[in-house]
């Protein structure tokens, strides 16, 4: 089957999902996708003849200087919901498609050292992470308590990144190389710190297409949520319907960060709480 013409330009859609359920909790509902809808999205990927990679596999290609195939697509899931294993993974396996799940370790029941209370939905038990990998799903880090890293003191931000990586590596028995920033928020220092911690790439959001020259430490992703239609997903797979990532941070991002830092200094601790000392967590 021929490659969608729009993707011959080198645009890489990195799709960003969260929970896959018909009955999401209110706090995550805008980011929820029904199982039947995910199945339709995956069928579109198959019908377009896309090359589907994990984040780690894409990084391997870029490390070796190999241009990804036209029509390359990545499927990612954030936070670590139980339905990523019980609902999404069987749909992926049925179609022979790999994916990457970025797990927030403190949200996972049974996580060593205690778990976050009042999570945004049923989360994957910590001792089932290996089942994801056994099914062909890469496991990456999404910090320990899902804070806005860019407004934390540097020591706390570094602890969030390192602690999650250590927990995942202990559970899986090997190095974990892929990372995703909670909420997509980052800074140049955070990108450097993620690299110093031993990750080989990191995903943001930015709602734009990635490409072979995209910032390795801020790979652009496209959020797929409850209002995203199959027609919109089809358009993304064809390489249209979103901008292509730019290297420079927009001024409005910096302004928004300043506003959040001010808020963090005056607003009480958010809903999620965790045993990781000094961390702040949010629900988005």
PDB file of C-alpha atoms in Angstrom:
ATOM      1  CA  UNK A   1       0.000   0.000   0.000  1.00  0.00           C
ATOM      2  CA  UNK A   2       1.332   3.443  -0.868  1.00  0.00           C
ATOM      3  CA  UNK A   3       2.485   5.840   1.815  1.00  0.00           C
ATOM      4  CA  UNK A   4       0.082   8.727   2.577  1.00  0.00           C
ATOM      5  CA  UNK A   5       1.321  11.626   0.447  1.00  0.00           C
ATOM      6  CA  UNK A   6       1.404  14.088   3.339  1.00  0.00           C
ATOM      7  CA  UNK A   7       3.923  11.949   5.222  1.00  0.00           C
ATOM      8  CA  UNK A   8       6.435  11.984   2.386  1.00  0.00           C
ATOM      9  CA  UNK A   9       7.378  15.423   3.716  1.00  0.00           C
ATOM     10  CA  UNK A  10       9.018  13.758   6.718  1.00  0.00           C
ATOM     11  CA  UNK A  11       6.360  14.607   9.303  1.00  0.00           C
ATOM     12  CA  UNK A  12       6.116  12.040  12.099  1.00  0.00           C
ATOM     13  CA  UNK A  13       2.856  11.874  14.067  1.00  0.00           C
ATOM     14  CA  UNK A  14       3.589  10.844  17.665  1.00  0.00           C
ATOM     15  CA  UNK A  15       0.108  10.186  19.012  1.00  0.00           C
ATOM     16  CA  UNK A  16      -0.398  10.909  22.719  1.00  0.00           C
ATOM     17  CA  UNK A  17      -3.137   8.911  24.493  1.00  0.00           C
ATOM     18  CA  UNK A  18      -3.955   8.562  28.174  1.00  0.00           C
ATOM     19  CA  UNK A  19      -6.737   6.326  29.517  1.00  0.00           C
ATOM     20  CA  UNK A  20      -8.722   4.011  27.201  1.00  0.00           C
ATOM     21  CA  UNK A  21     -12.158   3.589  28.746  1.00  0.00           C
ATOM     22  CA  UNK A  22     -15.878   4.210  28.327  1.00  0.00           C
ATOM     23  CA  UNK A  23     -16.173   5.433  31.922  1.00  0.00           C
ATOM     24  CA  UNK A  24     -13.327   7.820  32.796  1.00  0.00           C
ATOM     25  CA  UNK A  25     -12.989   9.635  36.080  1.00  0.00           C
ATOM     26  CA  UNK A  26     -13.989  13.321  35.778  1.00  0.00           C
ATOM     27  CA  UNK A  27     -10.465  14.667  36.174  1.00  0.00           C
ATOM     28  CA  UNK A  28      -9.089  12.757  33.176  1.00  0.00           C
ATOM     29  CA  UNK A  29     -12.270  12.639  31.059  1.00  0.00           C
ATOM     30  CA  UNK A  30     -11.130  15.209  28.446  1.00  0.00           C
ATOM     31  CA  UNK A  31      -8.140  12.992  27.669  1.00  0.00           C
ATOM     32  CA  UNK A  32     -10.023   9.670  27.624  1.00  0.00           C
ATOM     33  CA  UNK A  33     -10.570   7.674  24.427  1.00  0.00           C
ATOM     34  CA  UNK A  34     -13.182   4.938  24.152  1.00  0.00           C
ATOM     35  CA  UNK A  35     -11.853   1.453  23.337  1.00  0.00           C
ATOM     36  CA  UNK A  36     -13.919   1.282  20.152  1.00  0.00           C
ATOM     37  CA  UNK A  37     -12.432   4.596  19.018  1.00  0.00           C
ATOM     38  CA  UNK A  38      -8.882   3.441  19.706  1.00  0.00           C
ATOM     39  CA  UNK A  39      -9.575   0.315  17.646  1.00  0.00           C
ATOM     40  CA  UNK A  40     -10.680   2.532  14.752  1.00  0.00           C
ATOM     41  CA  UNK A  41      -7.555   4.659  15.076  1.00  0.00           C
ATOM     42  CA  UNK A  42      -5.332   1.574  15.007  1.00  0.00           C
ATOM     43  CA  UNK A  43      -7.194   0.242  11.987  1.00  0.00           C
ATOM     44  CA  UNK A  44      -6.510   3.536  10.210  1.00  0.00           C
ATOM     45  CA  UNK A  45      -2.808   3.166  10.989  1.00  0.00           C
ATOM     46  CA  UNK A  46      -2.824  -0.339   9.538  1.00  0.00           C
ATOM     47  CA  UNK A  47      -4.831   0.664   6.470  1.00  0.00           C
ATOM     48  CA  UNK A  48      -2.401   3.480   5.689  1.00  0.00           C
ATOM     49  CA  UNK A  49       0.504   1.045   5.791  1.00  0.00           C
ATOM     50  CA  UNK A  50       2.326   3.105   8.411  1.00  0.00           C
ATOM     51  CA  UNK A  51       5.610   2.047   9.988  1.00  0.00           C
ATOM     52  CA  UNK A  52       4.951   2.032  13.738  1.00  0.00           C
ATOM     53  CA  UNK A  53       7.870   2.457  16.140  1.00  0.00           C
ATOM     54  CA  UNK A  54       8.359   2.791  19.859  1.00  0.00           C
ATOM     55  CA  UNK A  55      10.052   5.968  21.087  1.00  0.00           C
ATOM     56  CA  UNK A  56      13.148   3.913  21.812  1.00  0.00           C
ATOM     57  CA  UNK A  57      13.192   2.456  18.296  1.00  0.00           C
ATOM     58  CA  UNK A  58      12.899   5.921  16.750  1.00  0.00           C
ATOM     59  CA  UNK A  59      15.771   7.088  18.941  1.00  0.00           C
ATOM     60  CA  UNK A  60      17.863   4.111  17.797  1.00  0.00           C
ATOM     61  CA  UNK A  61      17.378   5.135  14.168  1.00  0.00           C
ATOM     62  CA  UNK A  62      18.267   8.747  14.850  1.00  0.00           C
ATOM     63  CA  UNK A  63      21.361   7.686  16.831  1.00  0.00           C
ATOM     64  CA  UNK A  64      22.544   5.722  13.803  1.00  0.00           C
ATOM     65  CA  UNK A  65      21.807   8.552  11.388  1.00  0.00           C
ATOM     66  CA  UNK A  66      19.058   6.572   9.651  1.00  0.00           C
ATOM     67  CA  UNK A  67      16.112   8.514   8.263  1.00  0.00           C
ATOM     68  CA  UNK A  68      12.777   7.057   9.476  1.00  0.00           C
ATOM     69  CA  UNK A  69      10.608   5.528   6.761  1.00  0.00           C
ATOM     70  CA  UNK A  70       7.990   7.791   5.183  1.00  0.00           C
ATOM     71  CA  UNK A  71       4.759   7.095   7.008  1.00  0.00           C
ATOM     72  CA  UNK A  72       6.398   6.480  10.393  1.00  0.00           C
ATOM     73  CA  UNK A  73       3.975   6.822  13.332  1.00  0.00           C
ATOM     74  CA  UNK A  74       4.453   6.449  17.101  1.00  0.00           C
ATOM     75  CA  UNK A  75       1.739   5.505  19.602  1.00  0.00           C
ATOM     76  CA  UNK A  76       2.285   6.657  23.188  1.00  0.00           C
ATOM     77  CA  UNK A  77       0.261   6.534  26.412  1.00  0.00           C
ATOM     78  CA  UNK A  78       0.881   8.736  29.444  1.00  0.00           C
ATOM     79  CA  UNK A  79       0.552   8.104  33.194  1.00  0.00           C
ATOM     80  CA  UNK A  80       0.186   4.305  33.360  1.00  0.00           C
ATOM     81  CA  UNK A  81      -3.521   3.492  33.496  1.00  0.00           C
ATOM     82  CA  UNK A  82      -4.488  -0.118  34.050  1.00  0.00           C
ATOM     83  CA  UNK A  83      -6.498  -0.088  30.821  1.00  0.00           C
ATOM     84  CA  UNK A  84      -3.295   0.555  28.879  1.00  0.00           C
ATOM     85  CA  UNK A  85      -2.504  -3.100  29.630  1.00  0.00           C
ATOM     86  CA  UNK A  86      -5.967  -4.668  29.812  1.00  0.00           C
ATOM     87  CA  UNK A  87      -7.678  -2.788  26.964  1.00  0.00           C
ATOM     88  CA  UNK A  88      -5.165  -1.032  24.706  1.00  0.00           C
ATOM     89  CA  UNK A  89      -2.472  -3.708  24.631  1.00  0.00           C
ATOM     90  CA  UNK A  90      -4.738  -6.500  23.287  1.00  0.00           C
ATOM     91  CA  UNK A  91      -5.855  -4.134  20.495  1.00  0.00           C
ATOM     92  CA  UNK A  92      -2.226  -3.386  19.676  1.00  0.00           C
ATOM     93  CA  UNK A  93      -1.170  -7.035  19.793  1.00  0.00           C
ATOM     94  CA  UNK A  94      -4.065  -8.053  17.556  1.00  0.00           C
ATOM     95  CA  UNK A  95      -2.721  -5.695  14.874  1.00  0.00           C
ATOM     96  CA  UNK A  96       0.969  -6.310  15.510  1.00  0.00           C
ATOM     97  CA  UNK A  97       1.612  -2.719  16.585  1.00  0.00           C
ATOM     98  CA  UNK A  98       4.171  -1.583  19.187  1.00  0.00           C
ATOM     99  CA  UNK A  99       3.686   1.372  21.527  1.00  0.00           C
ATOM    100  CA  UNK A 100       5.289   3.219  24.437  1.00  0.00           C
ATOM    101  CA  UNK A 101       3.699   3.718  27.870  1.00  0.00           C
ATOM    102  CA  UNK A 102       5.166   6.481  30.026  1.00  0.00           C
ATOM    103  CA  UNK A 103       4.476   5.437  33.621  1.00  0.00           C
ATOM    104  CA  UNK A 104       4.201   7.785  36.595  1.00  0.00           C
ATOM    105  CA  UNK A 105       5.651   5.429  39.176  1.00  0.00           C
ATOM    106  CA  UNK A 106       4.028   6.981  42.245  1.00  0.00           C
ATOM    107  CA  UNK A 107       0.585   6.466  40.732  1.00  0.00           C
ATOM    108  CA  UNK A 108       1.047   2.713  40.382  1.00  0.00           C
ATOM    109  CA  UNK A 109      -0.398   0.568  43.201  1.00  0.00           C
ATOM    110  CA  UNK A 110       2.306  -1.386  44.974  1.00  0.00           C
ATOM    111  CA  UNK A 111       5.075   0.989  44.024  1.00  0.00           C
ATOM    112  CA  UNK A 112       7.928   0.639  46.550  1.00  0.00           C
ATOM    113  CA  UNK A 113       7.935   3.447  49.088  1.00  0.00           C
ATOM    114  CA  UNK A 114       4.237   4.214  48.798  1.00  0.00           C
ATOM    115  CA  UNK A 115       1.851   5.355  46.106  1.00  0.00           C
ATOM    116  CA  UNK A 116       0.077   8.644  45.403  1.00  0.00           C
ATOM    117  CA  UNK A 117      -3.374   8.854  46.944  1.00  0.00           C
ATOM    118  CA  UNK A 118      -6.468   9.745  44.925  1.00  0.00           C
ATOM    119  CA  UNK A 119      -5.078   8.936  41.441  1.00  0.00           C
ATOM    120  CA  UNK A 120      -6.980  10.071  38.315  1.00  0.00           C
ATOM    121  CA  UNK A 121      -8.314   6.572  37.607  1.00  0.00           C
ATOM    122  CA  UNK A 122      -7.509   2.856  37.999  1.00  0.00           C
ATOM    123  CA  UNK A 123      -3.751   2.604  37.543  1.00  0.00           C
ATOM    124  CA  UNK A 124      -1.563  -0.320  36.485  1.00  0.00           C
ATOM    125  CA  UNK A 125      -0.225  -2.297  39.452  1.00  0.00           C
ATOM    126  CA  UNK A 126       3.511  -1.777  39.730  1.00  0.00           C
ATOM    127  CA  UNK A 127       4.215  -5.509  39.553  1.00  0.00           C
ATOM    128  CA  UNK A 128       2.482  -5.774  36.143  1.00  0.00           C
ATOM    129  CA  UNK A 129       4.834  -3.439  34.290  1.00  0.00           C
ATOM    130  CA  UNK A 130       6.672  -6.452  32.906  1.00  0.00           C
ATOM    131  CA  UNK A 131       3.473  -7.644  31.226  1.00  0.00           C
ATOM    132  CA  UNK A 132       3.487  -4.529  29.075  1.00  0.00           C
ATOM    133  CA  UNK A 133       6.990  -5.257  27.851  1.00  0.00           C
ATOM    134  CA  UNK A 134       6.182  -8.915  27.272  1.00  0.00           C
ATOM    135  CA  UNK A 135       3.435  -7.744  24.905  1.00  0.00           C
ATOM    136  CA  UNK A 136       5.752  -5.527  22.885  1.00  0.00           C
ATOM    137  CA  UNK A 137       5.069  -2.250  24.683  1.00  0.00           C
ATOM    138  CA  UNK A 138       8.042  -0.114  25.696  1.00  0.00           C
ATOM    139  CA  UNK A 139       7.914   1.284  29.241  1.00  0.00           C
ATOM    140  CA  UNK A 140       9.260   4.794  29.773  1.00  0.00           C
ATOM    141  CA  UNK A 141       9.339   7.242  32.662  1.00  0.00           C
ATOM    142  CA  UNK A 142       6.826  10.021  33.364  1.00  0.00           C
ATOM    143  CA  UNK A 143       8.395  11.082  36.712  1.00  0.00           C
ATOM    144  CA  UNK A 144       7.295   9.832  40.119  1.00  0.00           C
ATOM    145  CA  UNK A 145       4.423  12.152  41.047  1.00  0.00           C
ATOM    146  CA  UNK A 146       3.536  13.970  37.795  1.00  0.00           C
ATOM    147  CA  UNK A 147       4.536  17.511  38.852  1.00  0.00           C
ATOM    148  CA  UNK A 148       5.023  20.580  36.700  1.00  0.00           C
ATOM    149  CA  UNK A 149       8.775  20.055  36.566  1.00  0.00           C
ATOM    150  CA  UNK A 150       9.593  23.485  35.215  1.00  0.00           C
ATOM    151  CA  UNK A 151       8.301  25.291  38.326  1.00  0.00           C
ATOM    152  CA  UNK A 152       9.998  23.002  40.863  1.00  0.00           C
ATOM    153  CA  UNK A 153      13.336  23.773  42.502  1.00  0.00           C
ATOM    154  CA  UNK A 154      16.032  22.018  40.499  1.00  0.00           C
ATOM    155  CA  UNK A 155      16.873  19.522  43.241  1.00  0.00           C
ATOM    156  CA  UNK A 156      13.234  18.402  43.479  1.00  0.00           C
ATOM    157  CA  UNK A 157      12.868  18.176  39.708  1.00  0.00           C
ATOM    158  CA  UNK A 158      16.014  16.063  39.463  1.00  0.00           C
ATOM    159  CA  UNK A 159      14.765  13.767  42.243  1.00  0.00           C
ATOM    160  CA  UNK A 160      11.467  13.257  40.394  1.00  0.00           C
ATOM    161  CA  UNK A 161      13.298  12.222  37.236  1.00  0.00           C
ATOM    162  CA  UNK A 162      15.923  10.020  38.859  1.00  0.00           C
ATOM    163  CA  UNK A 163      13.647   8.283  41.368  1.00  0.00           C
ATOM    164  CA  UNK A 164      11.175   7.180  38.712  1.00  0.00           C
ATOM    165  CA  UNK A 165      13.973   5.878  36.474  1.00  0.00           C
ATOM    166  CA  UNK A 166      15.481   3.868  39.322  1.00  0.00           C
ATOM    167  CA  UNK A 167      12.144   2.334  40.297  1.00  0.00           C
ATOM    168  CA  UNK A 168      11.332   1.324  36.719  1.00  0.00           C
ATOM    169  CA  UNK A 169      14.762  -0.162  36.143  1.00  0.00           C
ATOM    170  CA  UNK A 170      14.552  -2.176  39.353  1.00  0.00           C
ATOM    171  CA  UNK A 171      11.151  -3.509  38.304  1.00  0.00           C
ATOM    172  CA  UNK A 172      12.095  -4.328  34.709  1.00  0.00           C
ATOM    173  CA  UNK A 173      15.684  -5.428  35.207  1.00  0.00           C
ATOM    174  CA  UNK A 174      17.198  -3.207  32.522  1.00  0.00           C
ATOM    175  CA  UNK A 175      17.900   0.425  31.692  1.00  0.00           C
ATOM    176  CA  UNK A 176      14.975   2.698  30.810  1.00  0.00           C
ATOM    177  CA  UNK A 177      15.847   5.163  28.071  1.00  0.00           C
ATOM    178  CA  UNK A 178      12.630   7.042  27.194  1.00  0.00           C
ATOM    179  CA  UNK A 179      11.091   9.910  29.173  1.00  0.00           C
ATOM    180  CA  UNK A 180       8.046  12.191  28.877  1.00  0.00           C
ATOM    181  CA  UNK A 181       7.549  15.505  30.674  1.00  0.00           C
ATOM    182  CA  UNK A 182       4.311  15.743  32.704  1.00  0.00           C
ATOM    183  CA  UNK A 183       1.967  18.219  31.007  1.00  0.00           C
ATOM    184  CA  UNK A 184       4.688  18.684  28.378  1.00  0.00           C
ATOM    185  CA  UNK A 185       6.305  21.397  30.505  1.00  0.00           C
ATOM    186  CA  UNK A 186      10.093  21.672  30.298  1.00  0.00           C
ATOM    187  CA  UNK A 187      13.068  24.015  30.133  1.00  0.00           C
ATOM    188  CA  UNK A 188      16.529  23.786  28.611  1.00  0.00           C
ATOM    189  CA  UNK A 189      17.945  22.872  32.019  1.00  0.00           C
ATOM    190  CA  UNK A 190      15.389  20.072  32.436  1.00  0.00           C
ATOM    191  CA  UNK A 191      16.225  18.715  29.007  1.00  0.00           C
ATOM    192  CA  UNK A 192      19.886  18.652  29.957  1.00  0.00           C
ATOM    193  CA  UNK A 193      19.070  17.012  33.298  1.00  0.00           C
ATOM    194  CA  UNK A 194      17.002  14.289  31.630  1.00  0.00           C
ATOM    195  CA  UNK A 195      20.013  13.579  29.438  1.00  0.00           C
ATOM    196  CA  UNK A 196      22.373  13.566  32.447  1.00  0.00           C
ATOM    197  CA  UNK A 197      20.064  11.060  34.156  1.00  0.00           C
ATOM    198  CA  UNK A 198      20.743   8.579  31.352  1.00  0.00           C
ATOM    199  CA  UNK A 199      17.711   8.936  29.107  1.00  0.00           C
ATOM    200  CA  UNK A 200      18.294   8.957  25.357  1.00  0.00           C
ATOM    201  CA  UNK A 201      15.250  11.009  24.411  1.00  0.00           C
ATOM    202  CA  UNK A 202      12.271  12.794  25.923  1.00  0.00           C
ATOM    203  CA  UNK A 203       8.769  13.580  24.696  1.00  0.00           C
ATOM    204  CA  UNK A 204       6.877  16.804  25.211  1.00  0.00           C
ATOM    205  CA  UNK A 205       3.486  17.644  23.737  1.00  0.00           C
ATOM    206  CA  UNK A 206       3.398  20.848  21.612  1.00  0.00           C
ATOM    207  CA  UNK A 207       0.547  19.407  19.482  1.00  0.00           C
ATOM    208  CA  UNK A 208       2.681  19.375  16.379  1.00  0.00           C
ATOM    209  CA  UNK A 209       4.337  16.838  14.102  1.00  0.00           C
ATOM    210  CA  UNK A 210       7.763  15.557  14.995  1.00  0.00           C
ATOM    211  CA  UNK A 211      10.448  15.014  12.340  1.00  0.00           C
ATOM    212  CA  UNK A 212      13.961  13.603  12.011  1.00  0.00           C
ATOM    213  CA  UNK A 213      15.550  16.912  13.091  1.00  0.00           C
ATOM    214  CA  UNK A 214      13.183  17.481  16.010  1.00  0.00           C
ATOM    215  CA  UNK A 215      14.711  18.299  19.399  1.00  0.00           C
ATOM    216  CA  UNK A 216      15.680  14.861  20.768  1.00  0.00           C
ATOM    217  CA  UNK A 217      14.887  16.093  24.308  1.00  0.00           C
ATOM    218  CA  UNK A 218      11.517  17.584  23.384  1.00  0.00           C
ATOM    219  CA  UNK A 219       9.978  15.317  20.762  1.00  0.00           C
ATOM    220  CA  UNK A 220       6.663  16.775  19.678  1.00  0.00           C
ATOM    221  CA  UNK A 221       3.449  14.836  20.203  1.00  0.00           C
ATOM    222  CA  UNK A 222      -0.203  15.205  19.247  1.00  0.00           C
ATOM    223  CA  UNK A 223      -2.816  14.771  21.979  1.00  0.00           C
ATOM    224  CA  UNK A 224      -5.669  12.405  21.131  1.00  0.00           C
ATOM    225  CA  UNK A 225      -8.602  12.954  23.482  1.00  0.00           C
ATOM    226  CA  UNK A 226     -12.290  12.391  23.902  1.00  0.00           C
ATOM    227  CA  UNK A 227     -13.270  14.957  21.249  1.00  0.00           C
ATOM    228  CA  UNK A 228     -10.727  13.802  18.664  1.00  0.00           C
ATOM    229  CA  UNK A 229     -12.566  12.313  15.694  1.00  0.00           C
ATOM    230  CA  UNK A 230     -11.466   9.481  13.437  1.00  0.00           C
ATOM    231  CA  UNK A 231     -11.418  12.010  10.616  1.00  0.00           C
ATOM    232  CA  UNK A 232      -8.914  14.099  12.556  1.00  0.00           C
ATOM    233  CA  UNK A 233      -6.734  11.071  13.269  1.00  0.00           C
ATOM    234  CA  UNK A 234      -6.868  10.150   9.589  1.00  0.00           C
ATOM    235  CA  UNK A 235      -5.767  13.674   8.712  1.00  0.00           C
ATOM    236  CA  UNK A 236      -2.844  13.449  11.143  1.00  0.00           C
ATOM    237  CA  UNK A 237      -1.777  10.134   9.619  1.00  0.00           C
ATOM    238  CA  UNK A 238      -1.781  11.868   6.237  1.00  0.00           C
ATOM    239  CA  UNK A 239       0.518  14.570   7.574  1.00  0.00           C
ATOM    240  CA  UNK A 240      -1.991  17.400   7.847  1.00  0.00           C
ATOM    241  CA  UNK A 241      -4.128  19.046  10.496  1.00  0.00           C
ATOM    242  CA  UNK A 242      -1.271  20.261  12.720  1.00  0.00           C
ATOM    243  CA  UNK A 243       1.927  22.333  12.398  1.00  0.00           C
ATOM    244  CA  UNK A 244       5.426  20.890  12.242  1.00  0.00           C
ATOM    245  CA  UNK A 245       7.559  21.316  15.353  1.00  0.00           C
ATOM    246  CA  UNK A 246       9.788  24.352  15.584  1.00  0.00           C
ATOM    247  CA  UNK A 247      13.042  24.494  17.502  1.00  0.00           C
ATOM    248  CA  UNK A 248      12.407  27.717  19.447  1.00  0.00           C
ATOM    249  CA  UNK A 249      10.161  27.970  22.481  1.00  0.00           C
ATOM    250  CA  UNK A 250       7.269  30.380  22.004  1.00  0.00           C
ATOM    251  CA  UNK A 251       7.131  33.514  24.165  1.00  0.00           C
ATOM    252  CA  UNK A 252       3.668  32.564  25.428  1.00  0.00           C
ATOM    253  CA  UNK A 253       5.130  29.360  26.915  1.00  0.00           C
ATOM    254  CA  UNK A 254       7.570  31.398  28.970  1.00  0.00           C
ATOM    255  CA  UNK A 255       4.831  33.762  30.094  1.00  0.00           C
ATOM    256  CA  UNK A 256       2.626  30.825  31.140  1.00  0.00           C
ATOM    257  CA  UNK A 257       5.519  29.308  33.103  1.00  0.00           C
ATOM    258  CA  UNK A 258       5.978  32.545  35.020  1.00  0.00           C
ATOM    259  CA  UNK A 259       2.271  32.565  35.876  1.00  0.00           C
ATOM    260  CA  UNK A 260       2.411  28.970  37.115  1.00  0.00           C
ATOM    261  CA  UNK A 261       5.447  29.696  39.263  1.00  0.00           C
ATOM    262  CA  UNK A 262       3.555  32.541  40.897  1.00  0.00           C
ATOM    263  CA  UNK A 263       0.541  30.268  41.434  1.00  0.00           C
ATOM    264  CA  UNK A 264       2.718  27.517  42.923  1.00  0.00           C
ATOM    265  CA  UNK A 265       4.014  29.930  45.551  1.00  0.00           C
ATOM    266  CA  UNK A 266       0.552  30.908  46.831  1.00  0.00           C
ATOM    267  CA  UNK A 267      -1.779  27.968  46.108  1.00  0.00           C
ATOM    268  CA  UNK A 268      -2.042  24.988  48.540  1.00  0.00           C
ATOM    269  CA  UNK A 269      -0.823  21.552  47.486  1.00  0.00           C
ATOM    270  CA  UNK A 270      -2.914  20.048  44.633  1.00  0.00           C
ATOM    271  CA  UNK A 271      -5.181  17.014  44.842  1.00  0.00           C
ATOM    272  CA  UNK A 272      -2.596  14.279  44.324  1.00  0.00           C
ATOM    273  CA  UNK A 273      -0.299  13.666  47.282  1.00  0.00           C
ATOM    274  CA  UNK A 274       2.807  11.523  47.399  1.00  0.00           C
ATOM    275  CA  UNK A 275       5.439  10.178  49.711  1.00  0.00           C
ATOM    276  CA  UNK A 276       8.210  11.832  47.673  1.00  0.00           C
ATOM    277  CA  UNK A 277       9.213  14.737  49.910  1.00  0.00           C
ATOM    278  CA  UNK A 278       8.743  18.192  48.462  1.00  0.00           C
ATOM    279  CA  UNK A 279       6.989  17.214  45.237  1.00  0.00           C
ATOM    280  CA  UNK A 280       3.909  18.878  43.825  1.00  0.00           C
ATOM    281  CA  UNK A 281       1.414  16.975  41.669  1.00  0.00           C
ATOM    282  CA  UNK A 282      -1.481  18.004  39.458  1.00  0.00           C
ATOM    283  CA  UNK A 283      -4.311  16.273  37.654  1.00  0.00           C
ATOM    284  CA  UNK A 284      -3.950  17.399  34.046  1.00  0.00           C
TER     285      UNK A 284
END
